[in-house]
mmCIF file of C-alpha atoms in Angstrom:
data_model
loop_
_atom_site.group_PDB
_atom_site.id
_atom_site.type_symbol
_atom_site.label_atom_id
_atom_site.label_comp_id
_atom_site.label_asym_id
_atom_site.label_seq_id
_atom_site.Cartn_x
_atom_site.Cartn_y
_atom_site.Cartn_z
ATOM 1 C CA ASP A 1 48.362 118.050 120.515
ATOM 2 C CA THR A 2 45.641 118.625 117.461
ATOM 3 C CA ASP A 3 48.280 117.162 115.219
ATOM 4 C CA LEU A 4 47.977 113.914 116.255
ATOM 5 C CA PRO A 5 45.368 111.620 114.424
ATOM 6 C CA TRP A 6 41.539 111.112 115.462
ATOM 7 C CA LYS A 7 42.156 107.704 116.946
ATOM 8 C CA ASP A 8 44.490 109.452 119.797
ATOM 9 C CA ALA A 9 42.462 112.517 120.229
ATOM 10 C CA ARG A 10 39.146 110.297 120.904
ATOM 11 C CA LEU A 11 40.961 108.634 123.777
ATOM 12 C CA GLU A 12 41.651 112.069 125.356
ATOM 13 C CA ILE A 13 38.535 113.284 124.703
ATOM 14 C CA ARG A 14 36.777 110.343 126.683
ATOM 15 C CA ARG A 15 39.665 110.810 129.412
ATOM 16 C CA LEU A 16 38.167 114.661 129.443
ATOM 17 C CA LEU A 17 34.329 113.381 129.751
ATOM 18 C CA GLY A 18 35.295 111.173 132.703
ATOM 19 C CA LEU A 19 36.539 113.828 134.620
ATOM 20 C CA GLY A 20 33.227 116.156 134.209
ATOM 21 C CA GLY A 21 32.904 119.511 134.978
ATOM 22 C CA GLU A 22 35.185 121.886 132.938
ATOM 23 C CA SER A 23 36.857 119.239 131.278
ATOM 24 C CA SER A 24 33.875 118.177 129.604
ATOM 25 C CA LYS A 25 33.796 121.868 127.857
ATOM 26 C CA VAL A 26 37.523 120.821 126.905
ATOM 27 C CA ALA A 27 36.599 117.488 125.664
ATOM 28 C CA VAL A 28 33.792 119.215 123.414
ATOM 29 C CA LYS A 29 36.165 121.762 122.418
ATOM 30 C CA LEU A 30 38.564 118.952 121.215
ATOM 31 C CA THR A 31 35.912 117.184 119.227
ATOM 32 C CA CYS A 32 34.531 120.376 117.606
ATOM 33 C CA LEU A 33 38.420 121.516 116.145
ATOM 34 C CA TYR A 34 38.502 117.619 114.780
ATOM 35 C CA ARG A 35 35.361 117.989 113.210
ATOM 36 C CA GLU A 36 36.767 121.427 111.543
ATOM 37 C CA LYS A 37 39.700 119.806 109.918
ATOM 38 C CA ASN A 38 37.503 116.682 108.886
ATOM 39 C CA ASP A 39 39.538 114.302 110.873
ATOM 40 C CA ILE A 40 36.475 112.746 113.199
ATOM 41 C CA GLY A 41 35.995 108.915 111.790
ATOM 42 C CA ASP A 42 32.545 108.195 110.232
ATOM 43 C CA GLY A 43 31.325 111.458 111.971
ATOM 44 C CA HIS A 44 29.103 109.244 114.961
ATOM 45 C CA GLU A 45 31.098 110.621 117.622
ATOM 46 C CA TYR A 46 30.610 114.227 117.029
ATOM 47 C CA PRO A 47 27.095 114.293 118.368
ATOM 48 C CA MET A 48 27.801 111.598 121.193
ATOM 49 C CA TYR A 49 30.564 113.523 122.751
ATOM 50 C CA LEU A 50 28.089 116.773 122.530
ATOM 51 C CA TYR A 51 25.729 114.503 124.182
ATOM 52 C CA MET A 52 28.428 113.264 126.560
ATOM 53 C CA GLY A 53 29.392 116.569 127.516
ATOM 54 C CA GLY A 54 26.066 118.067 128.526
ATOM 55 C CA GLU A 55 25.500 119.978 125.460
ATOM 56 C CA TYR A 56 21.774 118.464 124.901
ATOM 57 C CA ALA A 57 20.571 121.189 122.615
ATOM 58 C CA TRP A 58 23.549 120.904 120.370
ATOM 59 C CA ALA A 59 23.773 117.273 120.438
ATOM 60 C CA ILE A 60 20.048 117.205 119.240
ATOM 61 C CA LYS A 61 21.075 119.489 115.963
ATOM 62 C CA ALA A 62 24.211 117.077 115.422
ATOM 63 C CA TYR A 63 22.024 114.174 115.801
ATOM 64 C CA GLU A 64 19.412 115.367 113.744
ATOM 65 C CA GLU A 65 22.146 115.983 110.578
ATOM 66 C CA PHE A 66 23.581 112.892 111.313
ATOM 67 C CA THR A 67 20.592 110.465 111.360
ATOM 68 C CA GLN A 68 19.319 112.333 108.010
ATOM 69 C CA LYS A 69 22.039 111.324 106.308
ATOM 70 C CA LEU A 70 21.955 107.671 107.950
ATOM 71 C CA LEU A 71 18.411 107.669 106.380
ATOM 72 C CA ALA A 72 19.417 108.469 103.037
ATOM 73 C CA ASP A 73 21.560 105.977 103.158
ATOM 74 C CA PRO A 74 20.690 102.379 103.139
ATOM 75 C CA ALA A 75 23.827 100.772 103.258
ATOM 76 C CA SER A 76 25.141 102.933 106.223
ATOM 77 C CA GLY A 77 25.558 100.153 108.675
ATOM 78 C CA ASP A 78 24.212 100.025 112.303
ATOM 79 C CA HIS A 79 23.636 103.182 114.098
ATOM 80 C CA VAL A 80 20.955 102.091 116.258
ATOM 81 C CA HIS A 81 23.089 103.893 119.272
ATOM 82 C CA ALA A 82 22.655 107.248 117.827
ATOM 83 C CA PHE A 83 18.990 107.135 117.735
ATOM 84 C CA ILE A 84 18.675 106.090 121.130
ATOM 85 C CA CYS A 85 21.015 108.659 122.230
ATOM 86 C CA MET A 86 19.157 111.555 120.273
ATOM 87 C CA THR A 87 16.156 110.087 121.779
ATOM 88 C CA SER A 88 17.485 110.645 125.730
ATOM 89 C CA CYS A 89 18.255 114.161 124.104
ATOM 90 C CA TYR A 90 14.787 115.014 123.470
ATOM 91 C CA SER A 91 13.668 113.252 126.554
ATOM 92 C CA TYR A 92 15.594 115.397 128.494
ATOM 93 C CA PHE A 93 13.625 118.496 126.769
ATOM 94 C CA ASP A 94 10.161 116.679 127.737
ATOM 95 C CA GLU A 95 9.771 116.077 123.737
ATOM 96 C CA PHE A 96 8.215 112.761 124.076
ATOM 97 C CA GLN A 97 6.415 112.853 120.982
ATOM 98 C CA LYS A 98 10.031 113.408 119.129
ATOM 99 C CA ALA A 99 11.679 110.829 121.339
ATOM 100 C CA VAL A 100 9.101 108.441 120.734
ATOM 101 C CA GLU A 101 9.071 108.677 116.868
ATOM 102 C CA THR A 102 12.767 108.680 116.982
ATOM 103 C CA LEU A 103 12.679 104.808 118.592
ATOM 104 C CA ASN A 104 9.943 104.146 116.144
ATOM 105 C CA THR A 105 12.405 105.156 113.135
ATOM 106 C CA ALA A 106 15.235 103.193 114.752
ATOM 107 C CA MET A 107 13.154 100.433 114.757
ATOM 108 C CA THR A 108 13.118 100.244 111.113
ATOM 109 C CA ARG A 109 16.838 100.284 110.973
ATOM 110 C CA LEU A 110 17.522 97.141 112.716
ATOM 111 C CA PRO A 111 20.949 95.427 111.625
ATOM 112 C CA GLU A 112 20.692 91.782 110.030
ATOM 113 C CA PRO A 113 21.699 88.971 112.244
ATOM 114 C CA PRO A 114 23.457 88.572 114.571
ATOM 115 C CA TRP A 115 23.369 92.029 115.961
ATOM 116 C CA ARG A 116 19.372 92.507 115.507
ATOM 117 C CA ILE A 117 18.279 90.820 118.696
ATOM 118 C CA ALA A 118 20.511 92.930 121.104
ATOM 119 C CA ARG A 119 19.577 96.126 118.852
ATOM 120 C CA GLN A 120 16.144 95.179 119.553
ATOM 121 C CA ALA A 121 16.617 95.093 123.097
ATOM 122 C CA ASP A 122 18.125 98.129 123.216
ATOM 123 C CA ILE A 123 14.977 99.923 121.586
ATOM 124 C CA HIS A 124 12.762 98.368 124.045
ATOM 125 C CA ASP A 125 15.043 99.781 127.039
ATOM 126 C CA GLY A 126 14.926 103.161 125.523
ATOM 127 C CA PHE A 127 11.109 103.234 124.974
ATOM 128 C CA GLY A 128 10.884 102.057 128.875
ATOM 129 C CA ASP A 129 12.939 105.189 129.885
ATOM 130 C CA VAL A 130 10.778 107.481 127.860
ATOM 131 C CA LEU A 131 7.648 106.096 129.043
ATOM 132 C CA ALA A 132 8.873 106.065 132.274
ATOM 133 C CA LYS A 133 9.528 109.428 132.475
ATOM 134 C CA MET A 134 5.986 110.126 131.180
ATOM 135 C CA GLU A 135 4.876 108.366 134.016
ATOM 136 C CA LEU A 136 3.163 105.867 131.574
ATOM 137 C CA THR A 137 4.121 102.948 134.026
ATOM 138 C CA ASP A 138 2.362 99.771 132.855
ATOM 139 C CA LYS A 139 3.373 100.655 129.124
ATOM 140 C CA ALA A 140 7.032 101.144 130.516
ATOM 141 C CA LYS A 141 7.374 97.795 132.264
ATOM 142 C CA GLN A 142 6.079 95.869 129.374
ATOM 143 C CA HIS A 143 9.059 97.402 127.150
ATOM 144 C CA TYR A 144 11.605 97.117 129.949
ATOM 145 C CA ALA A 145 10.355 93.454 130.238
ATOM 146 C CA GLU A 146 10.932 92.667 126.455
ATOM 147 C CA ALA A 147 14.122 94.297 126.689
ATOM 148 C CA ALA A 148 15.160 91.680 129.580
ATOM 149 C CA ARG A 149 13.968 88.871 127.509
ATOM 150 C CA LEU A 150 15.438 89.710 124.530
ATOM 151 C CA TYR A 151 18.831 90.195 125.804
ATOM 152 C CA PRO A 152 19.760 86.813 126.760
ATOM 153 C CA GLN A 153 18.257 85.314 123.234
ATOM 154 C CA SER A 154 21.177 87.337 121.299
ATOM 155 C CA ASN A 155 23.114 85.314 119.274
ATOM 156 C CA GLN A 156 25.828 88.462 118.585
ATOM 157 C CA PRO A 157 29.581 86.901 117.979
ATOM 158 C CA TYR A 158 31.210 88.506 120.789
ATOM 159 C CA GLY A 159 29.796 90.389 124.038
ATOM 160 C CA GLN A 160 28.137 87.268 125.365
ATOM 161 C CA HIS A 161 29.174 87.469 128.724
ATOM 162 C CA LEU A 162 27.789 90.756 129.207
ATOM 163 C CA LEU A 163 24.247 90.324 128.027
ATOM 164 C CA LYS A 164 23.436 88.662 131.480
ATOM 165 C CA ARG A 165 24.391 91.492 132.856
ATOM 166 C CA ARG A 166 22.223 94.281 130.394
ATOM 167 C CA ALA A 167 19.214 92.254 131.342
ATOM 168 C CA GLY A 168 20.129 92.378 134.972
ATOM 169 C CA LYS A 169 20.519 96.300 134.559
ATOM 170 C CA VAL A 170 16.723 96.316 133.046
ATOM 171 C CA GLN A 171 15.156 94.394 135.754
ATOM 172 C CA SER A 172 16.514 97.046 138.180
ATOM 173 C CA LYS A 173 14.463 99.505 136.092
ATOM 174 C CA LEU A 174 11.557 97.339 136.350
ATOM 175 C CA ASP A 175 12.012 96.838 140.328
ATOM 176 C CA LEU A 176 12.319 100.769 140.774
ATOM 177 C CA LEU A 177 9.234 101.429 138.852
ATOM 178 C CA ASP A 178 7.276 100.429 141.593
ATOM 179 C CA TYR A 179 8.708 102.642 143.931
ATOM 180 C CA ARG A 180 7.341 106.462 144.406
ATOM 181 C CA SER A 181 8.570 108.149 147.692
ATOM 182 C CA LEU A 182 10.849 107.745 150.593
ATOM 183 C CA LEU A 183 8.876 107.265 154.041
ATOM 184 C CA ALA A 184 11.612 108.446 156.545
ATOM 185 C CA ASP A 185 9.693 106.830 159.595
ATOM 186 C CA THR A 186 9.945 103.431 158.191
ATOM 187 C CA LEU A 187 13.545 103.319 158.021
ATOM 188 C CA LYS A 188 15.689 101.544 160.741
ATOM 189 C CA ASP A 189 19.042 103.703 161.970
ATOM 190 C CA GLY A 190 22.117 101.761 160.947
ATOM 191 C CA THR A 191 24.714 101.555 157.946
ATOM 192 C CA TYR A 192 23.495 98.883 155.360
ATOM 193 C CA ASN A 193 25.690 97.564 152.251
ATOM 194 C CA ALA A 194 24.442 96.677 148.998
ATOM 195 C CA ARG A 195 25.597 95.829 145.480
ATOM 196 C CA ALA A 196 24.225 97.113 141.923
ATOM 197 C CA LEU A 197 25.181 96.803 138.191
ATOM 198 C CA GLY A 198 27.106 99.930 136.893
ATOM 199 C CA TYR A 199 28.406 100.677 133.506
ATOM 200 C CA SER A 200 31.443 99.190 134.129
ATOM 201 C CA GLY A 201 31.886 95.341 133.561
ATOM 202 C CA ASP A 202 35.330 95.338 135.777
ATOM 203 C CA LYS A 203 33.467 95.836 139.039
ATOM 204 C CA ASP A 204 29.714 96.158 140.479
ATOM 205 C CA LEU A 205 28.692 99.406 142.504
ATOM 206 C CA MET A 206 29.126 99.164 145.988
ATOM 207 C CA ILE A 207 26.953 101.147 148.008
ATOM 208 C CA THR A 208 27.266 101.640 151.772
ATOM 209 C CA LEU A 209 24.255 103.733 153.032
ATOM 210 C CA THR A 210 23.885 105.411 156.363
ATOM 211 C CA VAL A 211 20.392 105.867 157.999
ATOM 212 C CA TRP A 212 20.201 108.031 161.133
ATOM 213 C CA ALA A 213 17.230 109.330 162.848
ATOM 214 C CA GLY A 214 15.185 107.892 159.839
ATOM 215 C CA GLU A 215 16.404 109.782 157.248
ATOM 216 C CA ILE A 216 19.655 109.237 154.582
ATOM 217 C CA THR A 217 22.459 111.107 156.143
ATOM 218 C CA ASP A 218 25.057 109.215 153.817
ATOM 219 C CA ILE A 219 26.213 106.917 150.586
ATOM 220 C CA LYS A 220 29.072 106.055 149.752
ATOM 221 C CA ILE A 221 30.037 104.226 146.474
ATOM 222 C CA ASP A 222 32.977 102.047 145.820
ATOM 223 C CA HIS A 223 33.338 101.874 141.989
ATOM 224 C CA ALA A 224 35.161 101.192 138.568
ATOM 225 C CA GLU A 225 33.266 103.531 136.301
ATOM 226 C CA LYS A 226 35.320 105.219 133.931
ATOM 227 C CA ILE A 227 32.935 108.055 132.283
ATOM 228 C CA ASP A 228 30.707 108.659 135.052
ATOM 229 C CA GLN A 229 29.867 112.443 134.431
ATOM 230 C CA GLY A 230 30.561 112.859 138.210
ATOM 231 C CA ALA A 231 26.989 110.499 138.804
ATOM 232 C CA THR A 232 28.744 109.105 141.486
ATOM 233 C CA THR A 233 28.951 112.145 143.712
ATOM 234 C CA ILE A 234 26.121 113.941 142.468
ATOM 235 C CA ILE A 235 23.427 111.650 142.682
ATOM 236 C CA PRO A 236 23.954 110.571 146.204
ATOM 237 C CA GLN A 237 23.766 114.292 147.036
ATOM 238 C CA ARG A 238 20.360 114.529 145.254
ATOM 239 C CA ILE A 239 19.239 111.311 146.787
ATOM 240 C CA ILE A 240 20.096 112.634 150.246
ATOM 241 C CA ALA A 241 18.874 116.250 149.458
ATOM 242 C CA LYS A 242 15.238 114.974 148.423
ATOM 243 C CA GLN A 243 15.143 111.774 150.699
ATOM 244 C CA SER A 244 14.060 110.076 147.638
ATOM 245 C CA LEU A 245 15.247 108.134 144.793
ATOM 246 C CA GLU A 246 13.387 110.184 142.292
ATOM 247 C CA VAL A 247 16.145 112.646 141.125
ATOM 248 C CA ASP A 248 17.013 113.385 138.093
ATOM 249 C CA ALA A 249 19.899 111.450 136.087
ATOM 250 C CA ILE A 250 22.815 112.520 134.365
ATOM 251 C CA THR A 251 22.502 112.305 130.747
ATOM 252 C CA GLY A 252 25.409 110.526 129.300
ATOM 253 C CA ALA A 253 25.623 108.472 132.457
ATOM 254 C CA THR A 254 22.061 106.900 132.902
ATOM 255 C CA VAL A 255 23.358 103.319 132.839
ATOM 256 C CA THR A 256 25.439 104.447 136.062
ATOM 257 C CA CYS A 257 22.436 106.503 137.544
ATOM 258 C CA ASP A 258 20.357 103.836 137.299
ATOM 259 C CA GLY A 259 22.800 101.491 139.170
ATOM 260 C CA ILE A 260 23.285 104.114 141.776
ATOM 261 C CA ARG A 261 19.575 104.037 142.818
ATOM 262 C CA ASP A 262 19.027 100.660 142.579
ATOM 263 C CA GLY A 263 21.751 99.879 144.963
ATOM 264 C CA VAL A 264 20.425 102.617 147.308
ATOM 265 C CA PHE A 265 17.015 101.055 146.970
ATOM 266 C CA ARG A 266 18.450 97.400 147.930
ATOM 267 C CA ALA A 267 20.033 99.069 150.982
ATOM 268 C CA LEU A 268 16.650 100.891 152.102
ATOM 269 C CA LYS A 269 14.848 97.828 151.778
ATOM 270 C CA GLN A 270 17.116 96.125 154.294
ATOM 271 C CA ALA A 271 16.467 99.334 156.385
ATOM 272 C CA GLY A 272 12.844 98.757 156.529
ATOM 273 C CA LEU A 273 11.392 100.231 153.207
ATOM 274 C CA GLU A 274 8.356 99.054 152.271
#
C-alpha cells in the first residue's frame, strides 16, 4: 500500500530484497514509487536499494547524483557508506580508477569522533576489496591489515560489541588472499564442518562441506542472514561448479559471500588443502 509512509515502505522493501530474484525487482519499483512522491527520507536509501537490488549501473547514476549533493553541503553528515557502496558498483564494472578515486574522496569526508575511526576502517576495508580484485595483493593486504587494526580502537557510542566481529571479517579476507585454486588431489574424502562470520550478528554461518573422489560435491549452510540476495544458495553452487573459491560475489551481499568462502576455506583445510 503506497499510501503508507516511507518508514513502513522501507521495511517491506528490505523484506523483498531479502527474498531476492523477482522480489528484488518489486523492491526497486516500490523504492522508485516513493521517490516519485518525494517520501523517501533524506534520499540515501534510493541508490542503496538499487545497489542491493542488482541494478548496478542505475545505482551508479543515483549515487553520483546523491554524493554530488553531499560534497556541495559541508554539513551533510556521515555518509561514508554511500561512497563505499558506489565504489562497489564501479568495481563491479572493473572501473577501478573511479573506485579508488571515490574511496579517496570518502577519506576527506570522515565524520568527527566518535565515529571517525570506524569509518576509516570501513574505507580501508573498501580499498582492500578493490585492490584484491585488481590482483594487487600486497597493497590489498596492507589496507585489510589497517582496517583490522582500527576497528577494535573505535570509541563509537554504540555497536562496540560488533567491532571484534568486524575485525574478524577483515582478517578472513586477509587469510583468503593467500589462496588461489583448489588442488583436488590433495583433498581427503569426508564431511567437514566449519564456522564463519556472516552479516548477521545473531548467528555465525555454519558450513558443512562434503568431499567425494577428491572433489567438493556438496556445501550446506545453516544461517540467520536476513538479506543475503540468494548468496547462501548461489555461492555454494558456484564453488562446486568451479571447484574453486575464486567465484564472483553477489553485490549487496558481499559480507555474506566472504563469510561463505572463508567457512569453506576452513573446511577445506581440514580436508587437506595446503
